């Protein structure tokens, strides 16, 4: 099929091929150069940076990474930020996967009163931008903390609460995707399991989960990335430095490093924060991009 | 729905299913209501009150809303949002279509396609902090790009004099990859026979692009445009909060709400009212654009 679509080589198609490649290469440079700059600046010494911000480093200044790692501000350290982020990502992803698959299964295959209402609630609220829920939610959690525990911070400055909120707020879009997938599972499979005396949990974990595994991997990869990178909600909720995520931590280190002109160390922090997500992207590039394909196929 | 089968009806409820609902599905729904719906309702109610977030509330009717519309900064923010979204749409749609078509219909090698697909998606996986910090310090002092031309040179540095242009650039930079992938899928789904018959008719690549690819792509392009529009209010705020925090006339609506809600604690009711106005504007815009484009598509078909 591909062969037939190709037209014969002509002068104009050679020229247009060159022009298109030119565009693609220019954009590659625009995308890659700032990131390359970030990487080579992270191993550049302070004096070299002051002399010329964009020049390649003449000597590799690995010490920046030690500066970044050991820069413990009064209360916290880069390691702590990493651990906090990891805990939030792990808890949030686990809860997210459990909640999204269970809810989608029930919405797709159960027949109970209020099912339609529930579905509509999830779908309508998909249009509410989470940025607008943020402030009212913050006040709500503070008020509850005040009333229950006489501390306005207990439910906001709390990485477990933040993880839970990430999981819950990510539900609608993924439920939308999964419900239509689960609906397409033939009832015969479930019927056979029921005949064998399987309980709901068995059906859910042995039939539904394996079936939706590819799509579930995609949505949880997306979730991991979003949570790892999230900034605004974390900035609003997490107040004490010992609870900071990596994004917040780097921002709080920023001033100290730029004040002393140690951009190298600051960029070393950035490189370290990108590293896990970059590895994830390199390993799962297919799933991440094919996953985009799948979600698009349904939304479009 | 299927009618009852002869053996068991798998869709009807039983004790095991009710337990599944009770322990997993209903708690999830309750949490969802609690974290997403209740705050929304709360903000709707409190937007009619003069409230500092803690003390007593006084009902003041629509006064919060009236104050918003008479605030110069609000109109500034609205104007900035519209400008950012408009240029972002132009840049992203143009480049995403260009790249998507190049990577599918131009005769690139397989390795090249994989390479560009990999690279162009990279900005989408970076965190907002990485993106904003790298670009912030990048543009702080980038005379090396500008030696002799002085096109990009401004009196107080580009961040002070052209902040909006930079924000538009950065926002587009991190959006293109995702939409390119969306469009690539759509182009790959166009049936090959369409091209074959066009080839037989002797239609060139450009004509194929204009008469086959773009019309077939119309629903996906509409999806891209509406998606950018709907996401923009949040995205603009997430970018600008760490970048300039609204300084140098870069206030946007999301940030306006955020600042009144968090730092200026005496005006929470006001912040909620602003948030609802923002949501309303966003809904109306998305709806109008969607309807308009759908009608255009129907006309073409």
Coordinates of N, CA and C in Angstrom, one line a residue, chain A residues 101-282:
Chain A
X101 N -10.2 1.9 37.2 CA -10.7 0.7 36.6 C -12.0 0.1 37.2
X102 N -12.1 0.2 38.6 CA -13.3 -0.2 39.2 C -14.5 0.6 38.8
X103 N -14.3 1.9 38.8 CA -15.4 2.8 38.4 C -15.8 2.5 36.9
X104 N -14.9 2.4 36.1 CA -15.2 2.2 34.7 C -15.9 0.8 34.5
X105 N -15.4 -0.2 35.2 CA -16.1 -1.5 35.1 C -17.5 -1.4 35.5
X106 N -17.8 -0.8 36.6 CA -19.2 -0.7 37.1 C -20.0 0.1 36.1
X107 N -19.5 1.2 35.7 CA -20.2 2.1 34.7 C -20.5 1.3 33.4
X108 N -19.6 0.5 33.0 CA -19.8 -0.2 31.7 C -20.7 -1.4 31.8
X109 N -20.6 -2.2 32.9 CA -21.2 -3.5 32.9 C -22.3 -3.7 34.0
X110 N -22.5 -2.7 34.9 CA -23.5 -2.9 35.9 C -24.8 -2.2 35.5
X111 N -25.9 -2.7 36.1 CA -27.2 -2.0 35.8 C -27.8 -1.7 37.2
X112 N -27.5 -0.4 37.6 CA -28.1 -0.1 38.9 C -28.7 1.4 38.8
X113 N -29.6 1.7 39.7 CA -30.1 3.0 39.7 C -29.0 4.0 39.9
X114 N -29.1 5.2 39.3 CA -28.1 6.2 39.5 C -26.9 6.0 38.7
X115 N -26.8 4.9 37.9 CA -25.6 4.7 37.1 C -25.4 5.8 36.1
X116 N -26.5 6.1 35.4 CA -26.5 7.2 34.4 C -26.1 8.5 35.1
X117 N -26.7 8.8 36.2 CA -26.4 10.0 36.9 C -24.9 10.1 37.2
X118 N -24.4 9.0 37.8 CA -22.9 9.0 38.1 C -22.1 9.3 36.9
X119 N -22.4 8.6 35.8 CA -21.7 8.7 34.5 C -21.7 10.2 34.1
X120 N -22.9 10.8 34.1 CA -23.1 12.2 33.7 C -22.2 13.1 34.6
X121 N -22.2 12.8 35.9 CA -21.4 13.7 36.8 C -20.0 13.6 36.4
X122 N -19.4 12.4 36.1 CA -18.0 12.4 35.7 C -17.8 13.1 34.4
X123 N -18.7 12.9 33.5 CA -18.5 13.5 32.1 C -18.6 15.0 32.1
X124 N -19.7 15.5 32.8 CA -19.9 17.0 32.8 C -18.7 17.7 33.5
X125 N -18.3 17.1 34.6 CA -17.3 17.7 35.4 C -15.9 17.7 34.7
X126 N -15.8 16.9 33.7 CA -14.6 16.9 32.9 C -14.3 18.3 32.3
X127 N -15.3 19.1 32.2 CA -15.1 20.4 31.5 C -14.7 21.4 32.5
X128 N -14.8 21.1 33.8 CA -14.4 22.1 34.8 C -12.9 22.1 34.9
X129 N -12.2 23.2 34.6 CA -10.8 23.3 34.7 C -10.3 23.1 36.2
X130 N -9.4 22.2 36.4 CA -8.9 21.9 37.7 C -8.3 23.2 38.4
X131 N -7.8 24.1 37.6 CA -7.2 25.3 38.2 C -8.3 26.1 38.9
X132 N -9.6 26.0 38.5 CA -10.6 26.8 39.2 C -11.1 26.1 40.5
X133 N -10.9 24.8 40.6 CA -11.3 24.1 41.8 C -10.3 24.3 42.9
X134 N -9.1 24.6 42.4 CA -7.9 24.6 43.3 C -8.2 25.5 44.6
X135 N -8.5 26.8 44.4 CA -8.6 27.7 45.5 C -9.8 27.3 46.5
X136 N -11.0 27.1 45.9 CA -12.1 26.6 46.8 C -11.7 25.3 47.6
X137 N -11.1 24.4 46.9 CA -10.7 23.1 47.5 C -9.7 23.4 48.6
X138 N -8.8 24.3 48.4 CA -7.8 24.6 49.4 C -8.5 25.2 50.7
X139 N -9.4 26.1 50.5 CA -10.1 26.6 51.6 C -10.9 25.6 52.3
X140 N -11.6 24.7 51.5 CA -12.4 23.6 52.1 C -11.5 22.8 53.0
X141 N -10.4 22.3 52.5 CA -9.5 21.5 53.3 C -9.0 22.2 54.5
X142 N -8.7 23.4 54.4 CA -8.2 24.2 55.6 C -9.3 24.3 56.7
X143 N -10.5 24.6 56.2 CA -11.6 24.7 57.1 C -11.9 23.4 57.9
X144 N -11.9 22.3 57.1 CA -12.1 21.0 57.7 C -11.0 20.7 58.7
X145 N -9.8 21.0 58.4 CA -8.6 20.8 59.3 C -8.8 21.6 60.6
X146 N -9.3 22.8 60.4 CA -9.5 23.7 61.6 C -10.6 23.1 62.5
X147 N -11.7 22.6 61.9 CA -12.8 22.1 62.7 C -12.5 20.8 63.3
X148 N -11.8 19.9 62.6 CA -11.6 18.6 63.1 C -10.3 18.5 64.0
X149 N -9.3 19.2 63.7 CA -8.0 19.0 64.4 C -7.4 20.3 64.9
X150 N -8.1 21.4 64.8 CA -7.6 22.7 65.2 C -6.3 23.0 64.5
X151 N -6.1 22.6 63.3 CA -4.9 22.9 62.5 C -5.3 23.1 61.1
X152 N -5.1 24.3 60.6 CA -5.6 24.6 59.2 C -4.7 23.9 58.2
X153 N -3.5 23.4 58.7 CA -2.5 22.8 57.8 C -2.6 21.3 57.6
X154 N -3.3 20.7 58.6 CA -3.1 19.2 58.7 C -3.6 18.5 57.4
X155 N -4.6 19.0 56.7 CA -5.0 18.3 55.5 C -4.5 19.0 54.2
X156 N -3.9 20.1 54.3 CA -3.3 20.7 53.1 C -1.8 20.5 53.0
X157 N -1.1 20.7 54.0 CA 0.3 20.5 54.0 C 0.6 19.1 54.3
X158 N 0.2 18.2 53.4 CA 0.2 16.8 53.6 C 0.3 16.0 52.3
X159 N 1.5 15.3 52.1 CA 1.7 14.7 50.8 C 0.7 13.6 50.5
X160 N 0.1 13.0 51.5 CA -0.8 11.9 51.2 C -2.1 12.5 50.7
X161 N -2.5 13.6 51.3 CA -3.7 14.3 50.8 C -3.5 14.8 49.3
X162 N -2.3 15.3 49.1 CA -2.0 15.8 47.7 C -2.1 14.6 46.7
X163 N -1.5 13.5 47.1 CA -1.5 12.3 46.3 C -3.0 11.9 46.0
X164 N -3.8 11.9 47.0 CA -5.2 11.4 46.8 C -5.9 12.4 45.9
X165 N -5.7 13.7 46.1 CA -6.4 14.7 45.2 C -5.9 14.5 43.8
X166 N -4.6 14.3 43.5 CA -4.1 14.1 42.2 C -4.9 12.9 41.6
X167 N -5.0 11.8 42.3 CA -5.7 10.6 41.8 C -7.1 10.9 41.4
X168 N -7.8 11.5 42.3 CA -9.3 11.8 42.1 C -9.5 12.7 41.0
X169 N -8.7 13.8 40.9 CA -8.9 14.8 39.9 C -8.6 14.3 38.5
X170 N -7.8 13.2 38.4 CA -7.4 12.7 37.1 C -8.5 11.7 36.6
X171 N -9.5 11.4 37.4 CA -10.4 10.3 37.1 C -11.2 10.5 35.8
X172 N -11.9 11.7 35.7 CA -12.9 11.8 34.6 C -12.4 11.4 33.2
X173 N -11.3 12.0 32.8 CA -10.8 11.8 31.5 C -10.5 10.4 31.2
X174 N -9.9 9.7 32.2 CA -9.6 8.3 32.0 C -10.8 7.4 32.0
X175 N -11.7 7.7 32.9 CA -13.0 6.9 32.9 C -13.6 6.9 31.6
X176 N -13.7 8.1 31.0 CA -14.3 8.3 29.7 C -13.7 7.3 28.7
X177 N -12.3 7.2 28.7 CA -11.6 6.3 27.8 C -11.9 4.8 28.1
X178 N -11.9 4.5 29.4 CA -11.9 3.1 29.8 C -13.3 2.5 29.7
X179 N -14.4 3.3 29.9 CA -15.7 2.8 29.9 C -16.0 2.2 28.5
X180 N -15.7 3.0 27.5 CA -16.0 2.5 26.1 C -15.2 1.2 25.8
X181 N -14.0 1.1 26.4 CA -13.2 -0.1 26.2 C -13.8 -1.3 26.8
X182 N -14.2 -1.1 28.1 CA -14.8 -2.2 28.8 C -16.1 -2.6 28.2
X183 N -16.9 -1.7 27.7 CA -18.2 -2.0 27.1 C -18.0 -3.0 26.0
X184 N -16.9 -2.9 25.3 CA -16.6 -3.7 24.1 C -16.2 -5.1 24.5
X185 N -16.0 -5.4 25.8 CA -15.7 -6.8 26.2 C -17.0 -7.6 26.1
X186 N -16.9 -8.8 25.4 CA -18.1 -9.5 25.2 C -18.6 -10.1 26.6
X187 N -19.9 -10.0 26.8 CA -20.5 -10.4 28.0 C -20.3 -11.9 28.3
X188 N -20.1 -12.7 27.2 CA -19.9 -14.1 27.3 C -18.7 -14.5 28.2
X189 N -17.7 -13.7 28.2 CA -16.5 -13.9 29.1 C -17.0 -13.9 30.5
X190 N -17.7 -12.8 30.8 CA -18.1 -12.6 32.2 C -19.1 -13.7 32.6
X191 N -20.0 -14.0 31.7 CA -21.0 -15.1 31.9 C -20.3 -16.4 32.3
X192 N -19.3 -16.8 31.5 CA -18.6 -18.0 31.7 C -18.0 -18.0 33.1
X193 N -17.4 -16.9 33.5 CA -16.8 -16.8 34.8 C -17.9 -16.9 35.9
X194 N -19.0 -16.3 35.7 CA -20.1 -16.4 36.7 C -20.6 -17.8 36.8
X195 N -20.6 -18.5 35.7 CA -21.1 -19.9 35.7 C -20.1 -20.8 36.5
X196 N -18.8 -20.4 36.5 CA -17.8 -21.1 37.3 C -17.8 -20.7 38.7
X197 N -18.7 -19.8 39.1 CA -18.8 -19.4 40.5 C -17.9 -18.3 40.9
X198 N -17.4 -17.5 39.9 CA -16.4 -16.4 40.2 C -17.2 -15.2 40.9
X199 N -16.5 -14.7 41.9 CA -17.0 -13.4 42.5 C -16.6 -12.2 41.7
X200 N -17.2 -11.1 42.0 CA -16.9 -9.9 41.3 C -15.5 -9.5 41.2
X201 N -14.8 -9.6 42.4 CA -13.4 -9.3 42.5 C -12.6 -10.1 41.5
X202 N -12.9 -11.4 41.4 CA -12.2 -12.3 40.5 C -12.5 -11.9 39.1
X203 N -13.7 -11.6 38.7 CA -14.0 -11.2 37.4 C -13.2 -9.9 37.1
X204 N -13.3 -9.0 38.0 CA -12.6 -7.7 37.8 C -11.1 -7.9 37.6
X205 N -10.5 -8.7 38.5 CA -9.0 -8.8 38.4 C -8.5 -9.8 37.3
X206 N -9.4 -10.8 37.0 CA -8.9 -11.8 36.1 C -9.4 -11.6 34.6
X207 N -10.5 -10.9 34.4 CA -11.0 -10.7 33.1 C -10.8 -9.2 32.7
X208 N -11.4 -8.3 33.5 CA -11.4 -6.9 33.1 C -10.0 -6.3 33.0
X209 N -9.3 -6.5 34.1 CA -7.9 -5.8 34.2 C -7.0 -6.3 33.1
X210 N -6.9 -7.6 32.8 CA -6.0 -8.0 31.7 C -6.4 -7.4 30.4
X211 N -7.8 -7.3 30.2 CA -8.3 -6.8 28.9 C -7.9 -5.3 28.7
X212 N -8.0 -4.5 29.8 CA -7.7 -3.1 29.7 C -6.3 -2.7 30.0
X213 N -5.4 -3.8 30.2 CA -4.1 -3.5 30.6 C -3.3 -2.5 29.7
X214 N -3.4 -2.6 28.4 CA -2.6 -1.7 27.6 C -3.1 -0.2 27.8
X215 N -4.4 -0.1 27.8 CA -4.9 1.3 28.0 C -4.6 1.8 29.4
X216 N -4.6 0.9 30.3 CA -4.3 1.2 31.7 C -2.9 1.6 31.9
X217 N -2.0 0.9 31.2 CA -0.6 1.3 31.2 C -0.4 2.7 30.7
X218 N -1.1 3.0 29.6 CA -0.9 4.3 29.0 C -1.4 5.4 30.0
X219 N -2.6 5.2 30.6 CA -3.2 6.3 31.4 C -2.3 6.4 32.7
X220 N -1.8 5.3 33.2 CA -1.0 5.5 34.4 C 0.4 6.1 34.1
X221 N 0.9 5.8 32.9 CA 2.1 6.5 32.5 C 1.9 8.0 32.5
X222 N 0.8 8.4 31.8 CA 0.5 9.8 31.8 C 0.3 10.4 33.1
X223 N -0.3 9.6 34.0 CA -0.6 10.1 35.4 C 0.8 10.3 36.1
X224 N 1.7 9.3 36.0 CA 3.0 9.4 36.6 C 3.7 10.7 36.2
X225 N 3.7 10.9 34.9 CA 4.3 12.1 34.4 C 3.7 13.4 34.9
X226 N 2.4 13.4 34.8 CA 1.7 14.6 35.3 C 2.0 14.9 36.8
X227 N 1.9 13.8 37.6 CA 2.1 14.0 39.0 C 3.6 14.4 39.3
X228 N 4.5 13.8 38.6 CA 5.9 14.1 38.8 C 6.1 15.6 38.5
X229 N 5.5 16.1 37.4 CA 5.7 17.4 37.0 C 4.8 18.5 37.6
X230 N 3.8 18.1 38.3 CA 2.8 19.0 38.8 C 3.4 20.1 39.6
X231 N 2.9 21.3 39.5 CA 3.5 22.4 40.2 C 2.4 23.3 41.0
X232 N 1.4 23.7 40.3 CA 0.5 24.7 41.0 C -0.2 24.2 42.2
X233 N -0.8 23.0 42.1 CA -1.5 22.5 43.3 C -0.5 22.2 44.5
X234 N 0.6 21.7 44.1 CA 1.6 21.4 45.1 C 2.1 22.7 45.8
X235 N 2.2 23.7 45.0 CA 2.7 25.0 45.5 C 1.6 25.6 46.5
X236 N 0.4 25.4 46.2 CA -0.7 25.9 47.0 C -0.8 25.1 48.3
X237 N -0.8 23.8 48.2 CA -1.0 23.0 49.3 C 0.2 22.8 50.3
X238 N 1.3 22.5 49.7 CA 2.4 22.1 50.5 C 3.2 23.3 51.0
X239 N 3.2 23.5 52.3 CA 3.8 24.7 52.8 C 5.2 24.5 53.5
X240 N 5.4 23.4 54.2 CA 6.6 23.2 54.9 C 7.6 22.6 53.9
X241 N 8.9 23.0 54.0 CA 9.9 22.5 53.1 C 10.1 21.0 53.1
X242 N 9.9 20.4 54.3 CA 10.1 19.0 54.4 C 9.1 18.2 53.5
X243 N 8.0 18.9 53.1 CA 7.0 18.2 52.3 C 7.1 18.6 50.8
X244 N 8.1 19.4 50.5 CA 8.1 19.9 49.1 C 8.4 18.8 48.1
X245 N 7.7 18.9 46.9 CA 8.1 18.0 45.8 C 9.3 18.6 45.1
X246 N 9.7 17.8 44.1 CA 11.0 18.2 43.4 C 10.8 19.6 42.7
X247 N 9.6 19.9 42.1 CA 9.4 21.2 41.5 C 9.5 22.3 42.5
X248 N 8.8 22.2 43.6 CA 8.9 23.2 44.6 C 10.2 23.4 45.2
X249 N 10.9 22.2 45.4 CA 12.2 22.3 46.0 C 13.2 23.0 45.1
X250 N 13.2 22.7 43.8 CA 14.1 23.5 42.9 C 13.8 24.9 42.9
X251 N 12.5 25.3 43.0 CA 12.2 26.7 43.0 C 12.7 27.4 44.3
X252 N 12.6 26.6 45.4 CA 13.1 27.3 46.6 C 14.6 27.4 46.7
X253 N 15.3 26.4 46.0 CA 16.8 26.5 45.9 C 17.2 27.6 45.0
X254 N 16.4 27.9 44.0 CA 16.7 28.8 42.9 C 17.4 30.1 43.3
X255 N 16.8 30.7 44.2 CA 17.2 32.1 44.6 C 18.6 32.0 45.2
X256 N 18.9 31.0 46.1 CA 20.2 30.9 46.7 C 21.3 30.7 45.6
X257 N 21.0 29.8 44.6 CA 22.0 29.5 43.6 C 22.2 30.7 42.6
X258 N 21.1 31.3 42.2 CA 21.3 32.4 41.3 C 22.0 33.6 41.9
X259 N 21.7 33.8 43.2 CA 22.3 34.9 44.0 C 23.8 34.8 44.0
X260 N 24.3 33.5 44.2 CA 25.7 33.3 44.2 C 26.3 32.9 42.8
X261 N 25.4 33.1 41.8 CA 25.8 32.8 40.4 C 26.2 31.4 40.1
X262 N 25.7 30.5 40.9 CA 25.9 29.1 40.7 C 24.9 28.5 39.8
X263 N 24.7 29.0 38.6 CA 23.7 28.4 37.6 C 24.0 27.0 37.3
X264 N 25.3 26.6 37.3 CA 25.7 25.2 37.1 C 25.0 24.3 38.0
X265 N 25.0 24.6 39.3 CA 24.4 23.8 40.3 C 22.9 23.8 40.2
X266 N 22.3 24.9 39.9 CA 20.9 25.0 39.7 C 20.5 24.1 38.5
X267 N 21.2 24.2 37.4 CA 20.9 23.4 36.3 C 21.1 21.9 36.5
X268 N 22.1 21.6 37.4 CA 22.3 20.2 37.8 C 21.0 19.7 38.5
X269 N 20.4 20.5 39.3 CA 19.1 20.1 39.9 C 18.1 19.8 38.9
X270 N 18.0 20.7 37.9 CA 17.0 20.5 36.8 C 17.3 19.2 36.1
X271 N 18.5 18.9 35.7 CA 18.9 17.7 35.0 C 18.4 16.5 35.8
X272 N 18.8 16.5 37.1 CA 18.4 15.4 38.0 C 16.9 15.2 38.0
X273 N 16.2 16.3 38.0 CA 14.7 16.2 38.1 C 14.1 15.7 36.8
X274 N 14.8 15.9 35.7 CA 14.2 15.4 34.4 C 14.6 14.0 34.2
X275 N 15.7 13.5 34.8 CA 16.3 12.2 34.5 C 15.2 11.1 34.6
X276 N 14.5 10.9 35.7 CA 13.6 9.8 35.8 C 12.5 9.8 34.8
X277 N 12.0 11.0 34.5 CA 10.9 11.1 33.5 C 11.4 10.9 32.1
X278 N 12.7 11.2 31.9 CA 13.3 11.0 30.6 C 13.5 9.5 30.3
X279 N 14.0 8.8 31.4 CA 14.1 7.4 31.3 C 12.8 6.7 31.0
X280 N 11.8 7.1 31.7 CA 10.4 6.6 31.5 C 10.0 6.8 30.0
X281 N 10.3 8.0 29.5 CA 9.9 8.3 28.1 C 10.7 7.5 27.1
X282 N 12.0 7.3 27.4 CA 12.8 6.5 26.4 C 12.3 5.0 26.4

